[in-house]
């Protein structure tokens, strides 16, 4: 391995993010494993791991990271903070042509940045290999339960961001006693798996979609809905997963029956803008619409969940949707649906989420940076370099230039 120096960036996007790509312990393990590696960490007062924790593991603090070969952060680096000609890894939130990050995209090109986005890192089968999705699910489900408790004055939980770590959060869950409600969740990836971890901590029983629709229970239950459960082709009512991935616009929703039996809905599936909405605001006006709390972890504004009118915040995670006047309202009013749409959920448990992410980064990505990348995993995830868009990202041309 040739000598390489990694710089861990201070998060400077506002509002600040406490997560890190590499924890102090993971940094020390990397230095032991790769003798030719150096790591420097930019000092930070808001990071979930303190400067002292890094130095106690022998990791150098360094304000100026311009001598580093690779710079790693979590969220977007402000355009004015980019160091020209460097290699960066972070979540750029540019691949969907997000309007608020066009300035950043243009700056990456103008500064000849070699930009690898964590979101675009995929294995040879094009499955994502890294992300914070698991902890978005873990915390999103917790917030959904917390919101249900507040709406019906059943129990009050400490918000996840006030818990030191996941262990304390799960201690809070031991105080929860749910009535015989039905919880529906969508999705089958990392986010949904995180949701299931939290529901499992509550010992909530899983039932099939058919049982969920047809049966009554004397205990709380949940069902996990995959695309074949909530979309179909309108002409023949069939479902083919590959066809859905390639042509989601050819499908219509068949989710409405679930809206009539679900108490708490947790949205944790990936949504393509070409896909149908799960239900409409008109569907919500039906007398038998039953959902009273929605935890929209996907947080696509006006996306698959039509009540997600805006993202909420960690400090104020809930708002209400008034079905009658189609406006935002107080979250726990009798006539409103309580909406949880925090768009940075892993930040509520930043130490746990950072540790989980850093382990994946170490095992699934960094070996290819330090050695042979047979399947070009990092190259395929690199959006731009030398002032040009790379193969697979040419569709960003009108956005980037």
Tab-separated table of C-alpha atoms in Angstrom:
chain	number	residue	atom	x	y	z
A	1	UNK	CA	0.000	0.000	0.000
A	2	UNK	CA	1.320	3.431	-0.934
A	3	UNK	CA	1.389	6.138	1.694
A	4	UNK	CA	-1.949	7.863	2.059
A	5	UNK	CA	-3.291	10.475	4.460
A	6	UNK	CA	-6.972	10.749	5.352
A	7	UNK	CA	-8.425	13.909	6.824
A	8	UNK	CA	-11.638	13.679	8.859
A	9	UNK	CA	-13.564	16.869	8.210
A	10	UNK	CA	-15.363	19.014	10.770
A	11	UNK	CA	-19.063	19.164	9.880
A	12	UNK	CA	-19.836	22.743	8.892
A	13	UNK	CA	-23.255	22.549	7.292
A	14	UNK	CA	-25.983	24.387	9.213
A	15	UNK	CA	-27.680	23.077	11.267
A	16	UNK	CA	-24.578	21.241	12.517
A	17	UNK	CA	-24.345	17.452	12.366
A	18	UNK	CA	-22.699	15.575	15.236
A	19	UNK	CA	-21.886	12.379	13.297
A	20	UNK	CA	-18.446	11.304	12.097
A	21	UNK	CA	-17.368	8.944	9.291
A	22	UNK	CA	-14.617	7.397	11.435
A	23	UNK	CA	-14.761	7.090	15.232
A	24	UNK	CA	-11.597	7.322	17.388
A	25	UNK	CA	-11.478	3.552	17.919
A	26	UNK	CA	-11.951	2.820	14.212
A	27	UNK	CA	-9.183	5.309	13.348
A	28	UNK	CA	-6.773	3.542	15.704
A	29	UNK	CA	-7.695	0.143	14.261
A	30	UNK	CA	-7.097	1.415	10.730
A	31	UNK	CA	-3.672	2.767	11.667
A	32	UNK	CA	-2.699	-0.628	13.089
A	33	UNK	CA	-3.947	-2.459	10.029
A	34	UNK	CA	-2.399	-0.117	7.439
A	35	UNK	CA	1.086	1.064	8.545
A	36	UNK	CA	1.380	3.420	5.549
A	37	UNK	CA	-1.815	5.233	6.536
A	38	UNK	CA	-1.972	8.572	8.339
A	39	UNK	CA	-5.144	10.106	9.776
A	40	UNK	CA	-5.697	13.695	10.867
A	41	UNK	CA	-8.909	15.036	12.401
A	42	UNK	CA	-10.108	18.612	12.122
A	43	UNK	CA	-10.979	19.916	15.624
A	44	UNK	CA	-14.690	20.275	16.367
A	45	UNK	CA	-16.731	21.441	19.345
A	46	UNK	CA	-19.994	19.861	18.184
A	47	UNK	CA	-18.862	16.384	17.155
A	48	UNK	CA	-20.353	13.461	19.121
A	49	UNK	CA	-16.799	12.219	19.767
A	50	UNK	CA	-14.689	14.914	21.421
A	51	UNK	CA	-11.251	16.040	20.308
A	52	UNK	CA	-9.879	14.517	23.505
A	53	UNK	CA	-11.326	11.121	22.578
A	54	UNK	CA	-9.405	11.225	19.292
A	55	UNK	CA	-6.137	12.320	20.865
A	56	UNK	CA	-6.473	9.657	23.565
A	57	UNK	CA	-6.303	7.099	20.758
A	58	UNK	CA	-3.234	8.792	19.306
A	59	UNK	CA	-5.060	10.506	16.445
A	60	UNK	CA	-3.627	13.883	15.470
A	61	UNK	CA	-5.758	17.022	15.443
A	62	UNK	CA	-5.091	19.279	12.475
A	63	UNK	CA	-6.950	22.441	11.447
A	64	UNK	CA	-5.502	22.695	7.925
A	65	UNK	CA	-6.156	19.458	6.011
A	66	UNK	CA	-4.683	20.597	2.704
A	67	UNK	CA	-1.847	18.050	2.955
A	68	UNK	CA	-4.329	15.135	3.063
A	69	UNK	CA	-4.890	12.890	0.058
A	70	UNK	CA	-8.473	12.003	0.959
A	71	UNK	CA	-11.005	14.100	2.874
A	72	UNK	CA	-13.959	12.388	4.537
A	73	UNK	CA	-17.049	13.956	6.072
A	74	UNK	CA	-20.693	13.093	6.514
A	75	UNK	CA	-22.934	15.875	5.192
A	76	UNK	CA	-22.335	18.356	2.367
A	77	UNK	CA	-19.160	20.411	2.553
A	78	UNK	CA	-19.965	24.131	2.081
A	79	UNK	CA	-18.815	25.161	-1.399
A	80	UNK	CA	-16.497	27.843	-0.044
A	81	UNK	CA	-14.728	25.296	2.188
A	82	UNK	CA	-13.704	22.927	-0.635
A	83	UNK	CA	-9.961	22.488	-1.158
A	84	UNK	CA	-9.305	22.468	-4.931
A	85	UNK	CA	-7.967	19.309	-6.529
A	86	UNK	CA	-8.705	17.033	-3.559
A	87	UNK	CA	-10.524	13.715	-3.285
A	88	UNK	CA	-13.670	13.894	-1.141
A	89	UNK	CA	-16.090	11.378	0.323
A	90	UNK	CA	-19.401	12.645	1.755
A	91	UNK	CA	-23.144	12.658	1.119
A	92	UNK	CA	-23.447	15.362	-1.537
A	93	UNK	CA	-27.224	15.129	-2.107
A	94	UNK	CA	-26.749	16.128	-5.735
A	95	UNK	CA	-27.631	12.971	-7.687
A	96	UNK	CA	-31.341	13.831	-7.823
A	97	UNK	CA	-30.493	17.369	-8.974
A	98	UNK	CA	-31.493	18.794	-5.604
A	99	UNK	CA	-31.964	22.507	-6.237
A	100	UNK	CA	-30.485	23.584	-2.893
A	101	UNK	CA	-27.178	21.863	-3.721
A	102	UNK	CA	-26.661	23.048	-7.282
A	103	UNK	CA	-24.135	25.607	-6.030
A	104	UNK	CA	-22.166	22.769	-4.424
A	105	UNK	CA	-22.309	20.658	-7.604
A	106	UNK	CA	-20.985	23.540	-9.686
A	107	UNK	CA	-18.225	24.158	-7.115
A	108	UNK	CA	-17.140	20.483	-7.223
A	109	UNK	CA	-16.678	20.819	-10.984
A	110	UNK	CA	-15.020	24.241	-10.838
A	111	UNK	CA	-12.543	23.123	-8.152
A	112	UNK	CA	-11.559	19.890	-9.945
A	113	UNK	CA	-12.785	17.836	-6.986
A	114	UNK	CA	-12.793	14.043	-7.204
A	115	UNK	CA	-16.142	13.496	-5.523
A	116	UNK	CA	-17.245	10.068	-4.314
A	117	UNK	CA	-20.728	10.041	-2.829
A	118	UNK	CA	-21.448	7.410	-0.165
A	119	UNK	CA	-24.957	7.106	-1.585
A	120	UNK	CA	-23.659	5.904	-4.959
A	121	UNK	CA	-21.320	3.211	-3.597
A	122	UNK	CA	-22.743	-0.120	-4.781
A	123	UNK	CA	-21.544	-3.706	-5.047
A	124	UNK	CA	-21.224	-5.659	-8.291
A	125	UNK	CA	-24.987	-6.306	-8.178
A	126	UNK	CA	-25.655	-2.565	-7.790
A	127	UNK	CA	-26.867	-2.825	-4.196
A	128	UNK	CA	-25.904	0.038	-1.886
A	129	UNK	CA	-23.149	-0.977	0.498
A	130	UNK	CA	-23.028	1.875	2.986
A	131	UNK	CA	-25.311	4.379	4.652
A	132	UNK	CA	-26.965	5.555	7.857
A	133	UNK	CA	-30.278	3.959	6.896
A	134	UNK	CA	-30.270	1.381	9.667
A	135	UNK	CA	-30.226	4.056	12.365
A	136	UNK	CA	-32.775	6.164	10.510
A	137	UNK	CA	-35.057	3.153	10.911
A	138	UNK	CA	-34.135	2.486	14.529
A	139	UNK	CA	-34.831	6.078	15.576
A	140	UNK	CA	-37.745	6.667	13.191
A	141	UNK	CA	-39.681	3.754	14.651
A	142	UNK	CA	-38.910	4.982	18.185
A	143	UNK	CA	-40.223	8.431	17.270
A	144	UNK	CA	-43.361	6.879	15.816
A	145	UNK	CA	-44.010	5.047	19.091
A	146	UNK	CA	-43.199	8.204	21.062
A	147	UNK	CA	-45.674	10.181	18.935
A	148	UNK	CA	-48.413	7.587	19.380
A	149	UNK	CA	-47.932	7.709	23.141
A	150	UNK	CA	-48.240	11.499	23.154
A	151	UNK	CA	-51.252	11.601	20.835
A	152	UNK	CA	-53.315	9.348	23.093
A	153	UNK	CA	-51.642	10.348	26.370
A	154	UNK	CA	-50.540	6.750	26.992
A	155	UNK	CA	-46.906	7.288	27.966
A	156	UNK	CA	-44.100	9.809	27.653
A	157	UNK	CA	-40.678	8.741	26.437
A	158	UNK	CA	-37.395	10.616	26.599
A	159	UNK	CA	-36.591	11.805	23.043
A	160	UNK	CA	-33.860	9.715	21.449
A	161	UNK	CA	-31.530	12.707	21.080
A	162	UNK	CA	-31.592	13.193	24.865
A	163	UNK	CA	-30.519	9.582	25.435
A	164	UNK	CA	-26.775	9.004	25.700
A	165	UNK	CA	-26.941	6.065	23.336
A	166	UNK	CA	-29.146	3.340	21.946
A	167	UNK	CA	-28.904	1.315	25.157
A	168	UNK	CA	-30.572	4.141	27.101
A	169	UNK	CA	-33.183	4.558	24.370
A	170	UNK	CA	-34.087	0.883	24.596
A	171	UNK	CA	-34.370	1.199	28.385
A	172	UNK	CA	-37.018	3.841	27.700
A	173	UNK	CA	-38.907	1.362	25.530
A	174	UNK	CA	-39.277	-0.988	28.500
A	175	UNK	CA	-41.750	1.505	29.953
A	176	UNK	CA	-44.054	1.271	26.938
A	177	UNK	CA	-47.299	-0.662	27.088
A	178	UNK	CA	-49.141	-0.432	23.797
A	179	UNK	CA	-52.799	-1.264	23.281
A	180	UNK	CA	-53.744	-3.726	20.529
A	181	UNK	CA	-52.825	-1.383	17.692
A	182	UNK	CA	-51.778	-2.326	14.171
A	183	UNK	CA	-48.501	-0.978	12.800
A	184	UNK	CA	-47.724	-1.130	9.074
A	185	UNK	CA	-44.254	-0.533	7.684
A	186	UNK	CA	-43.124	-0.386	4.075
A	187	UNK	CA	-39.732	-1.387	2.742
A	188	UNK	CA	-37.240	-4.219	2.876
A	189	UNK	CA	-33.836	-2.559	3.073
A	190	UNK	CA	-31.569	-1.153	5.775
A	191	UNK	CA	-34.119	1.401	6.958
A	192	UNK	CA	-36.898	-1.162	7.324
A	193	UNK	CA	-34.524	-3.528	9.127
A	194	UNK	CA	-33.761	-0.763	11.614
A	195	UNK	CA	-37.495	-0.245	12.157
A	196	UNK	CA	-37.910	-3.949	12.847
A	197	UNK	CA	-35.060	-3.851	15.396
A	198	UNK	CA	-36.967	-1.262	17.426
A	199	UNK	CA	-40.310	-3.059	17.100
A	200	UNK	CA	-38.572	-6.282	18.155
A	201	UNK	CA	-37.237	-4.527	21.256
A	202	UNK	CA	-40.892	-3.902	22.100
A	203	UNK	CA	-41.660	-7.588	21.453
A	204	UNK	CA	-44.358	-6.686	18.959
A	205	UNK	CA	-45.494	-9.705	16.969
A	206	UNK	CA	-45.131	-9.758	13.205
A	207	UNK	CA	-48.106	-10.928	11.123
A	208	UNK	CA	-48.641	-11.442	7.402
A	209	UNK	CA	-50.246	-8.812	5.207
A	210	UNK	CA	-53.376	-10.974	4.822
A	211	UNK	CA	-53.666	-11.480	8.583
A	212	UNK	CA	-53.143	-7.759	9.117
A	213	UNK	CA	-56.001	-6.876	6.761
A	214	UNK	CA	-58.436	-9.553	7.878
A	215	UNK	CA	-57.932	-10.313	11.555
A	216	UNK	CA	-58.385	-8.598	14.907
A	217	UNK	CA	-55.785	-9.088	17.622
A	218	UNK	CA	-55.609	-8.810	21.401
A	219	UNK	CA	-52.048	-7.474	21.272
A	220	UNK	CA	-50.123	-4.942	19.182
A	221	UNK	CA	-48.927	-6.378	15.868
A	222	UNK	CA	-47.041	-5.172	12.820
A	223	UNK	CA	-46.748	-6.218	9.209
A	224	UNK	CA	-43.952	-5.484	6.749
A	225	UNK	CA	-45.204	-4.559	3.299
A	226	UNK	CA	-43.018	-5.057	0.236
A	227	UNK	CA	-43.756	-3.527	-3.179
A	228	UNK	CA	-45.889	-6.497	-4.285
A	229	UNK	CA	-48.166	-5.740	-1.316
A	230	UNK	CA	-48.793	-2.097	-2.168
A	231	UNK	CA	-48.481	-1.658	-5.970
A	232	UNK	CA	-49.744	-3.508	-9.030
A	233	UNK	CA	-50.081	-3.100	-12.775
A	234	UNK	CA	-53.560	-1.679	-13.413
A	235	UNK	CA	-54.304	-3.712	-16.528
A	236	UNK	CA	-53.726	-7.203	-15.090
A	237	UNK	CA	-53.190	-6.661	-11.320
A	238	UNK	CA	-49.869	-8.531	-11.537
A	239	UNK	CA	-46.517	-7.615	-10.058
A	240	UNK	CA	-42.959	-8.101	-11.287
A	241	UNK	CA	-40.197	-6.626	-9.139
A	242	UNK	CA	-37.729	-5.982	-11.972
A	243	UNK	CA	-40.467	-4.334	-14.013
A	244	UNK	CA	-41.378	-2.160	-11.029
A	245	UNK	CA	-37.769	-1.053	-10.540
A	246	UNK	CA	-37.379	-0.221	-14.234
A	247	UNK	CA	-40.837	1.200	-14.931
A	248	UNK	CA	-42.466	2.337	-11.679
A	249	UNK	CA	-44.706	4.716	-13.597
A	250	UNK	CA	-46.540	1.678	-15.037
A	251	UNK	CA	-47.877	0.760	-11.595
A	252	UNK	CA	-50.693	2.011	-9.369
A	253	UNK	CA	-51.079	1.857	-5.603
A	254	UNK	CA	-53.119	-0.804	-3.871
A	255	UNK	CA	-52.245	0.478	-0.390
A	256	UNK	CA	-55.633	2.023	0.413
A	257	UNK	CA	-57.060	-1.096	2.177
A	258	UNK	CA	-54.209	-0.814	4.701
A	259	UNK	CA	-55.194	2.786	5.513
A	260	UNK	CA	-58.492	1.441	6.875
A	261	UNK	CA	-56.943	-0.908	9.469
A	262	UNK	CA	-53.612	0.730	10.370
A	263	UNK	CA	-53.094	2.861	13.481
A	264	UNK	CA	-49.412	3.746	13.066
A	265	UNK	CA	-47.813	3.810	9.614
A	266	UNK	CA	-44.018	3.793	9.281
A	267	UNK	CA	-42.806	4.663	5.793
A	268	UNK	CA	-39.336	3.194	5.285
A	269	UNK	CA	-39.197	2.263	1.594
A	270	UNK	CA	-37.221	3.844	-1.215
A	271	UNK	CA	-39.454	5.996	-3.393
A	272	UNK	CA	-38.817	6.754	-7.040
A	273	UNK	CA	-40.536	10.015	-8.092
A	274	UNK	CA	-42.050	8.081	-11.020
A	275	UNK	CA	-43.802	5.738	-8.569
A	276	UNK	CA	-47.407	6.234	-7.487
A	277	UNK	CA	-48.197	7.800	-4.141
A	278	UNK	CA	-49.273	5.216	-1.583
A	279	UNK	CA	-52.530	7.094	-0.990
A	280	UNK	CA	-53.961	10.526	-1.726
A	281	UNK	CA	-55.346	13.318	0.393
A	282	UNK	CA	-58.767	12.445	-1.014
A	283	UNK	CA	-58.309	8.871	0.236
A	284	UNK	CA	-57.765	10.349	3.704
A	285	UNK	CA	-61.212	11.967	3.632
A	286	UNK	CA	-62.922	8.576	3.645
A	287	UNK	CA	-64.899	7.915	6.834
A	288	UNK	CA	-62.963	4.706	7.448
A	289	UNK	CA	-59.461	6.166	7.022
A	290	UNK	CA	-57.853	4.948	10.243
A	291	UNK	CA	-54.190	6.024	10.363
A	292	UNK	CA	-53.621	8.530	13.165
A	293	UNK	CA	-49.794	8.663	13.332
A	294	UNK	CA	-47.388	8.584	10.375
A	295	UNK	CA	-43.638	8.220	10.856
A	296	UNK	CA	-42.315	9.113	7.417
A	297	UNK	CA	-38.675	8.077	7.609
A	298	UNK	CA	-38.283	8.455	3.831
A	299	UNK	CA	-39.208	12.145	4.204
A	300	UNK	CA	-39.789	12.795	0.505
A	301	UNK	CA	-41.617	16.115	0.436
A	302	UNK	CA	-44.943	15.576	-1.335
A	303	UNK	CA	-43.663	12.099	-2.166
A	304	UNK	CA	-45.165	8.685	-1.537
A	305	UNK	CA	-46.790	9.993	1.663
A	306	UNK	CA	-48.849	13.051	0.671
A	307	UNK	CA	-49.005	14.485	4.206
A	308	UNK	CA	-45.249	15.121	4.303
A	309	UNK	CA	-45.446	18.812	3.501
A	310	UNK	CA	-42.099	19.644	5.080
A	311	UNK	CA	-39.301	18.067	7.058
A	312	UNK	CA	-39.577	18.373	10.822
A	313	UNK	CA	-36.658	18.804	13.209
A	314	UNK	CA	-35.074	16.770	15.976
A	315	UNK	CA	-36.160	19.415	18.499
A	316	UNK	CA	-39.725	19.570	17.099
A	317	UNK	CA	-40.271	16.228	15.379
A	318	UNK	CA	-44.071	16.325	15.054
A	319	UNK	CA	-46.619	18.403	13.235
A	320	UNK	CA	-50.254	17.763	12.420
A	321	UNK	CA	-52.059	17.379	9.116
A	322	UNK	CA	-55.647	18.562	9.177
A	323	UNK	CA	-57.545	16.359	6.733
A	324	UNK	CA	-60.567	18.679	6.461
A	325	UNK	CA	-58.749	21.852	5.440
A	326	UNK	CA	-55.588	20.297	3.951
A	327	UNK	CA	-53.317	22.390	6.173
A	328	UNK	CA	-50.673	21.949	8.815
A	329	UNK	CA	-52.094	21.918	12.324
A	330	UNK	CA	-51.119	20.999	15.876
A	331	UNK	CA	-49.808	17.413	16.005
A	332	UNK	CA	-51.919	15.965	18.805
A	333	UNK	CA	-55.308	17.500	18.083
A	334	UNK	CA	-58.192	15.065	17.849
A	335	UNK	CA	-58.892	15.872	14.191
A	336	UNK	CA	-55.314	15.820	12.892
A	337	UNK	CA	-52.982	13.076	11.769
A	338	UNK	CA	-49.688	13.293	13.650
A	339	UNK	CA	-46.733	13.457	11.235
A	340	UNK	CA	-43.099	12.681	12.099
A	341	UNK	CA	-40.833	13.651	9.189
A	342	UNK	CA	-37.370	14.307	10.643
A	343	UNK	CA	-34.887	14.176	7.757
A	344	UNK	CA	-31.725	13.544	9.814
A	345	UNK	CA	-32.878	10.825	12.216
A	346	UNK	CA	-29.464	9.130	12.718
A	347	UNK	CA	-28.268	12.398	14.300
A	348	UNK	CA	-30.434	11.565	17.321
A	349	UNK	CA	-28.069	8.690	18.209
A	350	UNK	CA	-24.886	10.049	16.628
A	351	UNK	CA	-22.368	7.865	18.478
A	352	UNK	CA	-24.117	4.588	17.669
A	353	UNK	CA	-24.875	5.652	14.099
A	354	UNK	CA	-21.276	6.791	13.515
A	355	UNK	CA	-19.870	3.549	14.884
A	356	UNK	CA	-22.169	1.494	12.647
A	357	UNK	CA	-21.330	3.600	9.577
A	358	UNK	CA	-17.580	3.605	10.290
A	359	UNK	CA	-17.486	-0.192	10.529
A	360	UNK	CA	-19.221	-0.512	7.155
A	361	UNK	CA	-16.876	2.089	5.664
A	362	UNK	CA	-13.848	0.190	6.995
A	363	UNK	CA	-15.004	-3.227	5.815
A	364	UNK	CA	-16.779	-2.434	2.545
A	365	UNK	CA	-15.101	0.643	1.060
A	366	UNK	CA	-11.656	1.509	2.397
A	367	UNK	CA	-9.990	-1.773	1.316
A	368	UNK	CA	-10.736	-0.742	-2.279
A	369	UNK	CA	-9.228	2.687	-1.662
A	370	UNK	CA	-6.053	1.143	-0.268
A	371	UNK	CA	-5.755	-1.765	-2.711
A	372	UNK	CA	-7.190	-3.376	-5.834
A	373	UNK	CA	-10.750	-2.378	-6.751
A	374	UNK	CA	-11.655	-5.299	-8.998
A	375	UNK	CA	-15.253	-4.204	-9.564
A	376	UNK	CA	-14.405	-0.475	-9.730
A	377	UNK	CA	-16.696	0.122	-6.747
A	378	UNK	CA	-15.171	3.491	-5.886
A	379	UNK	CA	-14.726	4.578	-9.511
A	380	UNK	CA	-18.378	3.821	-10.290
A	381	UNK	CA	-19.443	5.933	-7.304
A	382	UNK	CA	-17.278	8.915	-8.241
A	383	UNK	CA	-19.552	11.608	-9.621
A	384	UNK	CA	-16.902	13.927	-11.015
A	385	UNK	CA	-13.149	14.535	-11.307
A	386	UNK	CA	-10.841	16.868	-13.215
A	387	UNK	CA	-13.708	19.235	-13.890
A	388	UNK	CA	-15.827	16.622	-15.685
A	389	UNK	CA	-18.749	14.355	-14.877
A	390	UNK	CA	-17.893	10.664	-14.851
A	391	UNK	CA	-19.636	7.844	-16.682
A	392	UNK	CA	-23.092	7.230	-15.258
A	393	UNK	CA	-23.493	10.835	-14.107
A	394	UNK	CA	-23.638	12.626	-17.460
A	395	UNK	CA	-27.356	13.206	-16.810
A	396	UNK	CA	-26.282	15.926	-14.341
A	397	UNK	CA	-24.760	18.044	-17.124
A	398	UNK	CA	-27.460	20.722	-17.177
A	399	UNK	CA	-27.302	20.863	-13.366
A	400	UNK	CA	-23.516	20.883	-12.972
A	401	UNK	CA	-22.434	23.363	-15.642
